[in-house]
Coordinates of N, CA, C and O and ligand atoms in Angstrom, one line a residue:
X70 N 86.0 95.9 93.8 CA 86.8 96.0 92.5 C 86.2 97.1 91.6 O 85.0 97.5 91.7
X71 N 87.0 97.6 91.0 CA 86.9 98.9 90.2 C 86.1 98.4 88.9 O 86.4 97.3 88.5
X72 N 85.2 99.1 88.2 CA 85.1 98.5 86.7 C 85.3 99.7 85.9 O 84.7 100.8 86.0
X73 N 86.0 99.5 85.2 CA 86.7 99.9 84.2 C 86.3 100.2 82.7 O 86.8 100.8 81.8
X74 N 84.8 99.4 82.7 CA 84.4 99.4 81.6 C 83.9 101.0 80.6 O 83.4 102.1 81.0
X75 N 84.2 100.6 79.3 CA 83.7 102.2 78.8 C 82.0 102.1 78.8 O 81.2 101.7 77.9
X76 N 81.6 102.4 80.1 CA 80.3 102.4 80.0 C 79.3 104.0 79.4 O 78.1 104.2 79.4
X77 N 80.4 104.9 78.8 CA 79.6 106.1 78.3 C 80.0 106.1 77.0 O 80.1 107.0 76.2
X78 N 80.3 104.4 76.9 CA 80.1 104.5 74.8 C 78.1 104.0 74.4 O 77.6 103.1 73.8
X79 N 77.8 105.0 75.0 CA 76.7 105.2 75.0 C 76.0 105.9 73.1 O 76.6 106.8 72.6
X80 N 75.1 105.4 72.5 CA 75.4 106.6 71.3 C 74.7 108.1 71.7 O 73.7 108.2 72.4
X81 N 75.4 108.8 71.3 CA 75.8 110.1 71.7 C 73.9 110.9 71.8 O 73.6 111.7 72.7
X82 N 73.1 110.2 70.7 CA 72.0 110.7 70.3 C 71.0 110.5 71.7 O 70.1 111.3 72.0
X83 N 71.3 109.1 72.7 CA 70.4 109.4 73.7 C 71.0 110.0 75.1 O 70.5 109.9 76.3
X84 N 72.2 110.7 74.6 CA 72.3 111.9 76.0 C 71.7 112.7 76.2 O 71.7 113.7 75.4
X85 N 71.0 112.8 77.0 CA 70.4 114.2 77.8 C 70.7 115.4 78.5 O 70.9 115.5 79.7
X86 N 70.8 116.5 77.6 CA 71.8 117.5 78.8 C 70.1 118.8 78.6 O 69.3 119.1 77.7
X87 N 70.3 119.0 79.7 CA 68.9 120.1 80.5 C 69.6 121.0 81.2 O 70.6 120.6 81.7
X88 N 69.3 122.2 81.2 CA 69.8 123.1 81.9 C 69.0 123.2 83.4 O 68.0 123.7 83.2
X89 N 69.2 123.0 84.4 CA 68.2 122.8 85.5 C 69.0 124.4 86.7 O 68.7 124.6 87.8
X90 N 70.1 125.1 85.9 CA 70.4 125.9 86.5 C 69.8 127.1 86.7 O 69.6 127.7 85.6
X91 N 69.5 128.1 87.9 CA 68.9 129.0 87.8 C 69.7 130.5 87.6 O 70.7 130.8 88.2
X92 N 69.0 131.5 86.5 CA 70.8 132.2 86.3 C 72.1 132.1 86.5 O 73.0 132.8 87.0
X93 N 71.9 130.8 85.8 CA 73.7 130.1 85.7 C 74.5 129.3 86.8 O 75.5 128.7 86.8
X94 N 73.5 129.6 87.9 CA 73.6 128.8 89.1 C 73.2 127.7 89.5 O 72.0 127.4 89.9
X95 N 74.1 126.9 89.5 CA 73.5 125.3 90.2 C 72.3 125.4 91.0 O 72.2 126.2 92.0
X96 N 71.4 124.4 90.6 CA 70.0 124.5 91.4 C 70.3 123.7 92.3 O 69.5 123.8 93.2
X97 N 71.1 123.0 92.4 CA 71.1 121.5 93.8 C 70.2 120.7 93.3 O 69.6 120.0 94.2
X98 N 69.7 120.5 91.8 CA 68.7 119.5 91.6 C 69.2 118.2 92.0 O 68.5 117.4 92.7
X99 N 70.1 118.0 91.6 CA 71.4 116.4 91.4 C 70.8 115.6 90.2 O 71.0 114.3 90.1
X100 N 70.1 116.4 89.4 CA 69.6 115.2 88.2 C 71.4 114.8 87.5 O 71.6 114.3 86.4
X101 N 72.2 115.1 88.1 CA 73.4 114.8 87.2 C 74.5 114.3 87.8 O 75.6 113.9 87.3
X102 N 73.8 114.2 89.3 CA 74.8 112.9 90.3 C 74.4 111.6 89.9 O 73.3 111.1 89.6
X103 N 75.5 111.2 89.8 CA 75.8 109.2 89.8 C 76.1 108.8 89.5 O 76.9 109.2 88.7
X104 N 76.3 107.2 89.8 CA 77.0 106.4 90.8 C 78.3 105.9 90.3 O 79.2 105.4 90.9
X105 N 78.3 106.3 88.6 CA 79.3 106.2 88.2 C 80.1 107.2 87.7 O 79.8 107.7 86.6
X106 N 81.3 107.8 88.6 CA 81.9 108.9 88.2 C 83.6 108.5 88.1 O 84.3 107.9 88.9
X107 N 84.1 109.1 87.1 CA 85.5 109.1 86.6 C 86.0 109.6 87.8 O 85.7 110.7 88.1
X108 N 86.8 108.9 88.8 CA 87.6 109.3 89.8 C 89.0 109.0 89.7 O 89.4 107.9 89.5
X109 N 90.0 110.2 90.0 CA 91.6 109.6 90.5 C 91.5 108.4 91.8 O 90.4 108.1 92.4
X110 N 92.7 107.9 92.0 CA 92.8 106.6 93.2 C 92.5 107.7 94.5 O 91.6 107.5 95.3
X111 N 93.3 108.7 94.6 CA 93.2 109.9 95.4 C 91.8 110.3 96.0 O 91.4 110.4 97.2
X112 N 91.0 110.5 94.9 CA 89.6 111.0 95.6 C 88.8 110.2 95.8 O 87.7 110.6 96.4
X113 N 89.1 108.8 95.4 CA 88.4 107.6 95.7 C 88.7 107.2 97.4 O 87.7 107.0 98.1
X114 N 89.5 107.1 97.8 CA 90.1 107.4 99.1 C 89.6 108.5 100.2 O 88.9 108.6 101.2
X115 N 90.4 109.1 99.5 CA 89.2 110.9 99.8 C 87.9 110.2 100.4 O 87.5 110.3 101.6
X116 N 87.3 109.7 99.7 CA 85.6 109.6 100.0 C 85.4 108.4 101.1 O 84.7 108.3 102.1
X117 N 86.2 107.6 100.6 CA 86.3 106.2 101.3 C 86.1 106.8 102.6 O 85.0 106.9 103.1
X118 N 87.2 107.1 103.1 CA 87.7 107.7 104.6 C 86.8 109.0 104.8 O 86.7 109.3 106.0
X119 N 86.2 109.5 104.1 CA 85.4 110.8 104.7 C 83.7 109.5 105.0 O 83.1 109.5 106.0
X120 N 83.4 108.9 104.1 CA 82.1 108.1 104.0 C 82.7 107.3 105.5 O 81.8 107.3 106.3
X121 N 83.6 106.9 105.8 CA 83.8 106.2 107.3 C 83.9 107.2 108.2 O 83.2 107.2 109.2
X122 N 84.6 108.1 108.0 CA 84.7 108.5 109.6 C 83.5 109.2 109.5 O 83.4 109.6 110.7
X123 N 82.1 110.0 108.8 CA 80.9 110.0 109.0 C 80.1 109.3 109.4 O 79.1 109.7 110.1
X124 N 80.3 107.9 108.9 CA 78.9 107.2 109.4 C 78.1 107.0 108.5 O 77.1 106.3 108.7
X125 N 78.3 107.5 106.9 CA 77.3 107.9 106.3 C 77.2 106.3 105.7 O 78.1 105.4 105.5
X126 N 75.9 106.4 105.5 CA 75.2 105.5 105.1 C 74.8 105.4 103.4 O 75.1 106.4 102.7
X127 N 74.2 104.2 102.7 CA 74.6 104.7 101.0 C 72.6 104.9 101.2 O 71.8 104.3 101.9
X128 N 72.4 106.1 100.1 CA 71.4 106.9 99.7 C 71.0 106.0 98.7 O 71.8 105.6 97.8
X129 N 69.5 105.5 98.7 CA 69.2 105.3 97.5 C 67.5 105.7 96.9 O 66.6 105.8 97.7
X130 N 67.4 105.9 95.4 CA 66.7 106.6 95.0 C 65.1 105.5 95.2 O 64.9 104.6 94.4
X131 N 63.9 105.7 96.5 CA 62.7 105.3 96.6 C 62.3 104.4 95.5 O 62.0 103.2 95.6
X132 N 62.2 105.2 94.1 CA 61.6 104.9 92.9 C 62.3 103.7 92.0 O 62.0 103.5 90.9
X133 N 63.3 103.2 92.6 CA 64.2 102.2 91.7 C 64.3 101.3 92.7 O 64.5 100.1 92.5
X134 N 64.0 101.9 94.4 CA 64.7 100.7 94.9 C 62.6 99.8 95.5 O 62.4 98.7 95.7
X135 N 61.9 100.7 95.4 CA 60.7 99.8 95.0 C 60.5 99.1 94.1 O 60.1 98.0 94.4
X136 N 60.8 99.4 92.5 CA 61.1 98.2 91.6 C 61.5 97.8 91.9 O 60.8 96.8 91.7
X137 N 62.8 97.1 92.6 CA 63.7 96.1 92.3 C 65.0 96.4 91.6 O 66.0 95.8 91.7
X138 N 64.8 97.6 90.7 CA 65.5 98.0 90.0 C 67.4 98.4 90.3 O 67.9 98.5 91.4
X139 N 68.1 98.6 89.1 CA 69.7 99.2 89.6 C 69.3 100.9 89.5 O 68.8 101.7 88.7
X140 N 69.9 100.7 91.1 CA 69.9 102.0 90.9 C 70.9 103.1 90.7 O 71.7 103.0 91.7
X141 N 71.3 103.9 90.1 CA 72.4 104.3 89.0 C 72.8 105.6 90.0 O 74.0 106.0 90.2
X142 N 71.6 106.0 90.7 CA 72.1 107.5 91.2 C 73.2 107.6 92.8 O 73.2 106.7 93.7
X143 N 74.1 108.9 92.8 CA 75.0 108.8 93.7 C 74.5 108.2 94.9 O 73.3 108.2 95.1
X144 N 75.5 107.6 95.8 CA 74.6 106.9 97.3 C 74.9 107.9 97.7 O 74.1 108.3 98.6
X145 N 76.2 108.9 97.5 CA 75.7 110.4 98.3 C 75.1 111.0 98.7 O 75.0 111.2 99.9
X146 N 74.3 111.4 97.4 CA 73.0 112.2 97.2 C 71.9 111.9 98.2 O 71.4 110.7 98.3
X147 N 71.3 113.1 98.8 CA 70.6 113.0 100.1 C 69.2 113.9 99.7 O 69.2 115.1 100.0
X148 N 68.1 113.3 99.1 CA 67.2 113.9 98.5 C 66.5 114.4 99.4 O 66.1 115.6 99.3
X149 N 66.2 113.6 100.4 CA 65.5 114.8 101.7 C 65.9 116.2 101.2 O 65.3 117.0 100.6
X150 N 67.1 116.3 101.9 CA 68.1 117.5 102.3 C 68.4 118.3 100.8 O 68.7 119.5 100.8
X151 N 68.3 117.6 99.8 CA 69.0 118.0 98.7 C 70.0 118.0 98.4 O 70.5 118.3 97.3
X152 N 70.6 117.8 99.4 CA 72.3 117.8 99.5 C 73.4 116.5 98.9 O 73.1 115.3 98.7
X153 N 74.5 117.3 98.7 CA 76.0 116.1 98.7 C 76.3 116.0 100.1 O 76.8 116.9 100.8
X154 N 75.8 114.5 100.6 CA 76.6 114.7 102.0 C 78.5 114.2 101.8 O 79.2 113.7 102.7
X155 N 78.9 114.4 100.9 CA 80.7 114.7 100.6 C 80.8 115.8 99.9 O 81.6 115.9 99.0
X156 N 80.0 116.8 100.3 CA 80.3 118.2 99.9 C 82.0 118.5 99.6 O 82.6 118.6 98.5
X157 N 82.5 118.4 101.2 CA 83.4 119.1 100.9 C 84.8 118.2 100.6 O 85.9 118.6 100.4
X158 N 84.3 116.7 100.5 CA 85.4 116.1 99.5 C 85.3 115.9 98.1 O 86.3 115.4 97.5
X159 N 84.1 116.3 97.4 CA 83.5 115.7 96.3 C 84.9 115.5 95.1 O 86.1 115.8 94.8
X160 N 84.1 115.0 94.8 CA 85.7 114.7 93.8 C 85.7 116.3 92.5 O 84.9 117.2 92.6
X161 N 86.6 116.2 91.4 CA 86.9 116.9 90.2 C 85.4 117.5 89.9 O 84.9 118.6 90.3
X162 N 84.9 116.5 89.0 CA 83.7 116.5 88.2 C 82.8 116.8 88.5 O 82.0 117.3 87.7
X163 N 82.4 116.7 90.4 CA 81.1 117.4 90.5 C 81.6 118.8 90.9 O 80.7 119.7 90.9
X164 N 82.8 119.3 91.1 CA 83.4 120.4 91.6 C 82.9 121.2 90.3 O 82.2 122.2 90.4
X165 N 83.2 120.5 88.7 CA 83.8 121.6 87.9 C 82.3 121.3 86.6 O 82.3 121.8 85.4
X166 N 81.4 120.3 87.2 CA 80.4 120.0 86.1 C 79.8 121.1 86.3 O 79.9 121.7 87.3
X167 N 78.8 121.5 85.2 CA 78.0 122.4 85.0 C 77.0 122.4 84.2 O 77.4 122.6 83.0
X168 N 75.7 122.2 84.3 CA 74.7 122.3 83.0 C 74.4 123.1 82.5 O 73.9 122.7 81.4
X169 N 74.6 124.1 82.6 CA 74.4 125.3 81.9 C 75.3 125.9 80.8 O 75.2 127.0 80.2
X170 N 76.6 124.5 80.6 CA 77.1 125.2 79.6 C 76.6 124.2 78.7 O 76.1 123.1 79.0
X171 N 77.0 124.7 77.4 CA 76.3 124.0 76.4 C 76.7 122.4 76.2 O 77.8 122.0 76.8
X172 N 76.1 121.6 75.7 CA 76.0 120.4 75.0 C 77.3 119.8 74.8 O 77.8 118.8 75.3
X173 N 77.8 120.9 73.9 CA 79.0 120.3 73.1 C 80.1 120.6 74.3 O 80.9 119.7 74.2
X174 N 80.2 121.1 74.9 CA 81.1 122.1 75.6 C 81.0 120.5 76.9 O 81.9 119.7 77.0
X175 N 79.8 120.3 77.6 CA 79.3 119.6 78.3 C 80.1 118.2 78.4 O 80.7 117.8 79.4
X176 N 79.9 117.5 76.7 CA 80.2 116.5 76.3 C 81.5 116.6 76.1 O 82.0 115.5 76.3
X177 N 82.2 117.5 75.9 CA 84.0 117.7 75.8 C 84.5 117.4 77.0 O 85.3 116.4 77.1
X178 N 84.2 118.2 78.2 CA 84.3 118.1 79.7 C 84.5 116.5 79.9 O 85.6 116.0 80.1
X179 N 83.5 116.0 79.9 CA 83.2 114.8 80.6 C 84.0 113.8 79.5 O 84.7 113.0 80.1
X180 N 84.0 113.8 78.5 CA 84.9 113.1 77.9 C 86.5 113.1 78.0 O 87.1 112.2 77.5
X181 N 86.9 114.1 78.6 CA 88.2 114.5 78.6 C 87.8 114.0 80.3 O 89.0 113.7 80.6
X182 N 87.3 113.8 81.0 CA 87.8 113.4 82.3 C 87.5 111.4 82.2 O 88.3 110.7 82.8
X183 N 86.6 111.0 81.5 CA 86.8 109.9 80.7 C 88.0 109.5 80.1 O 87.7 108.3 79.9
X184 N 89.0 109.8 79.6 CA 90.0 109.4 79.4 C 91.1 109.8 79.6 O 92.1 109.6 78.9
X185 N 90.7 110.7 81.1 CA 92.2 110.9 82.0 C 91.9 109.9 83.0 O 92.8 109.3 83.7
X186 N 91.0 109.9 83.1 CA 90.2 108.9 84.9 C 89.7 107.8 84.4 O 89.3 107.5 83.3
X187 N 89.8 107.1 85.6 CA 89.1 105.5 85.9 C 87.8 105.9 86.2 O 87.5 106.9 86.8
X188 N 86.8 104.8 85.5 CA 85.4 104.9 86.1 C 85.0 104.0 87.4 O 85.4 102.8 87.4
X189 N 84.2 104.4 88.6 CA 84.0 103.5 89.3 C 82.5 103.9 89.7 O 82.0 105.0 89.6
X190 N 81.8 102.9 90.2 CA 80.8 102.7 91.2 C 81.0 103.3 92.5 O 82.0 102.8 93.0
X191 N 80.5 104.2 93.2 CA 80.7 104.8 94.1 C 79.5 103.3 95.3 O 79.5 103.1 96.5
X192 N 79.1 102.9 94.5 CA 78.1 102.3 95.6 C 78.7 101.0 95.8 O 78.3 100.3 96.7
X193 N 79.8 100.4 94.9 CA 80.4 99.4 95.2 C 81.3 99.8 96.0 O 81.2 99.4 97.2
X194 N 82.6 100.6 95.7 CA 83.2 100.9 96.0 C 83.5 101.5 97.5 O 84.5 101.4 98.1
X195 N 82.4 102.0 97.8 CA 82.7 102.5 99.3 C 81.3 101.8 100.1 O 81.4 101.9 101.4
X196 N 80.3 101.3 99.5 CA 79.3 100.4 99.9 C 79.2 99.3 100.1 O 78.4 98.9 101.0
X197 N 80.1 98.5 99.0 CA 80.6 97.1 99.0 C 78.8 96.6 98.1 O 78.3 95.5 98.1
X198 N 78.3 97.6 97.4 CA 76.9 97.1 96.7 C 77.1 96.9 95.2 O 76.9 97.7 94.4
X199 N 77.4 95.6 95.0 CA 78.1 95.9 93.4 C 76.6 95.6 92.3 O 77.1 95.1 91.3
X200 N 75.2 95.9 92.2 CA 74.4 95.9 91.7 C 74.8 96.8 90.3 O 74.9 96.2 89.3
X201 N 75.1 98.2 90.3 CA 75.6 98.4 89.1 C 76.4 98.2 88.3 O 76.2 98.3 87.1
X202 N 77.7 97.9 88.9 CA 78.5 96.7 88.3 C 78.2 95.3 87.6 O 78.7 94.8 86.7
X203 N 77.4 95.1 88.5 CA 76.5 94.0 87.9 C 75.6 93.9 86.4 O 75.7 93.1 85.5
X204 N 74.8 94.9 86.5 CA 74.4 95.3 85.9 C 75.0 96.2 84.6 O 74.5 96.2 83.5
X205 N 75.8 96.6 84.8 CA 76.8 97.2 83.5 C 77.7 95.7 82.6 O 77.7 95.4 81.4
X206 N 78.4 95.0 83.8 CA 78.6 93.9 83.0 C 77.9 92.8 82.2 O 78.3 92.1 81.3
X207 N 76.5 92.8 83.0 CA 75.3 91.9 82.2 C 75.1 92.8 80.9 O 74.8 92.3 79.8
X208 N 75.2 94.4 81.1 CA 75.1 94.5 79.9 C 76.0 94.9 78.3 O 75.6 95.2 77.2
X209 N 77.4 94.6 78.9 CA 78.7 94.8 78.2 C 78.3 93.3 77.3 O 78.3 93.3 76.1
X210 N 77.8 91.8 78.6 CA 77.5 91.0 77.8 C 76.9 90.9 76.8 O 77.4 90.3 75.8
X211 N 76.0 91.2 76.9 CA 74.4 91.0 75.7 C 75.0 91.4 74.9 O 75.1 90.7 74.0
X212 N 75.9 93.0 74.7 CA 76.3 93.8 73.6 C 77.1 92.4 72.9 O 76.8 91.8 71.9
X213 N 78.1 92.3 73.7 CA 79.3 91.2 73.1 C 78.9 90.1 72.4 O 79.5 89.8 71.4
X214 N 77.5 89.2 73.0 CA 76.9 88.3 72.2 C 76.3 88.7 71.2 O 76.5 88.1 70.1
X215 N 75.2 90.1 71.3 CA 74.5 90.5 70.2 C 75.6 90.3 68.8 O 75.5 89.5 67.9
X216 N 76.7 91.4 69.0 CA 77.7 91.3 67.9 C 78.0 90.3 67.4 O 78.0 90.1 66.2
X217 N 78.3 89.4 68.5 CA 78.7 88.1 67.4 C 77.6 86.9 67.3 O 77.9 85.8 67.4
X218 N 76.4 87.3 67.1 CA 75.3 87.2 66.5 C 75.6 86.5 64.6 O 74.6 86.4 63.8
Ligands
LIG450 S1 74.8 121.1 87.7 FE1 73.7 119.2 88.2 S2 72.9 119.6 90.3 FE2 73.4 121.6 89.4 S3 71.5 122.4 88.4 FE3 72.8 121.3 86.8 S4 71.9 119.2 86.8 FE4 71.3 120.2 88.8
LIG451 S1 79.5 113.1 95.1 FE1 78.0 114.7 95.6 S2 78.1 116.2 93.8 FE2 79.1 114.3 93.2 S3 77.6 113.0 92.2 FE3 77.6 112.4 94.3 S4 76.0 113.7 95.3 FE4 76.5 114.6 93.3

């Protein structure tokens, strides 16, 4: 199941945007893949069907999955290799994201694909691993109770 929640009403002050690009060029770091990305039904699909008929397996980050912890980043993402292994399906956003442009510019981007698109879990979604879902909704809760506190 999809969640839908607005999980980047985050306040604005603890976003982090770094430039990790080298003369304006994507480094392949992937500090800016994950797991939750605004997708059409179309490229959700897209992936589904490219993640099956590969084989591919979901990726997850050593250092979160030793804690115990949720882990947030793409199951794409192939840190060995460095690579997107859905290169050539990736959806909009990693096509047209960029760090290197400014902040504000950054935050317009992603906000305007935030409220053309659905948000989903790539690792539920084509993994059947609903941990960050889980975890986004435990914390939609707390918010909800905190408030009416
Ligand atoms: S666009 Fe993403 S992957 Fe490319 S350099 Fe910037 S943070 Fe790294
Ligand atoms: S699909 Fe590929 S480019 Fe997009 S967030 Fe995942 S690893 Fe990064």
């Amino acid at each position: 199941m999809a969640y839908y929640g607005n999980v980047f009403a985050l306040p604005k002050d603890a976003e982090r945007y770094t430039s990790n690009c080298v003369n304006g060029i994507c480094s392949g770091c992937g500090e800016c893949c994950t797991d939750l990305l605004p997708l059409s039904e179309s490229e959700l699909l897209r992936l589904r069907d490219y993640a099956r008929a590969h084989g591919l397996k979901e990726h997850r980050q050593a250092p979160f999955f030793d804690r115990g912890a949720v882990d947030l980043t793409c199951p794409f993402r192939n840190d060995h290799t460095r690579k997107c292994e859905v290169y050539e399906v990736r959806p909009k956003i990693c096509r047209e994201f960029i760090c290197s442009k400014s902040k504000e510019q950054a935050r317009r981007d992603r906000d305007d694909y935030h409220r053309t698109h659905r948000t989903y879990s790539l690792r539920n979604e084509v993994f059947g691993n609903p941990e960050c879902v889980n975890f986004l909704r435990g914390m939609a809760l707390k918010l909800t109770q905190k408030r009416s506190e």
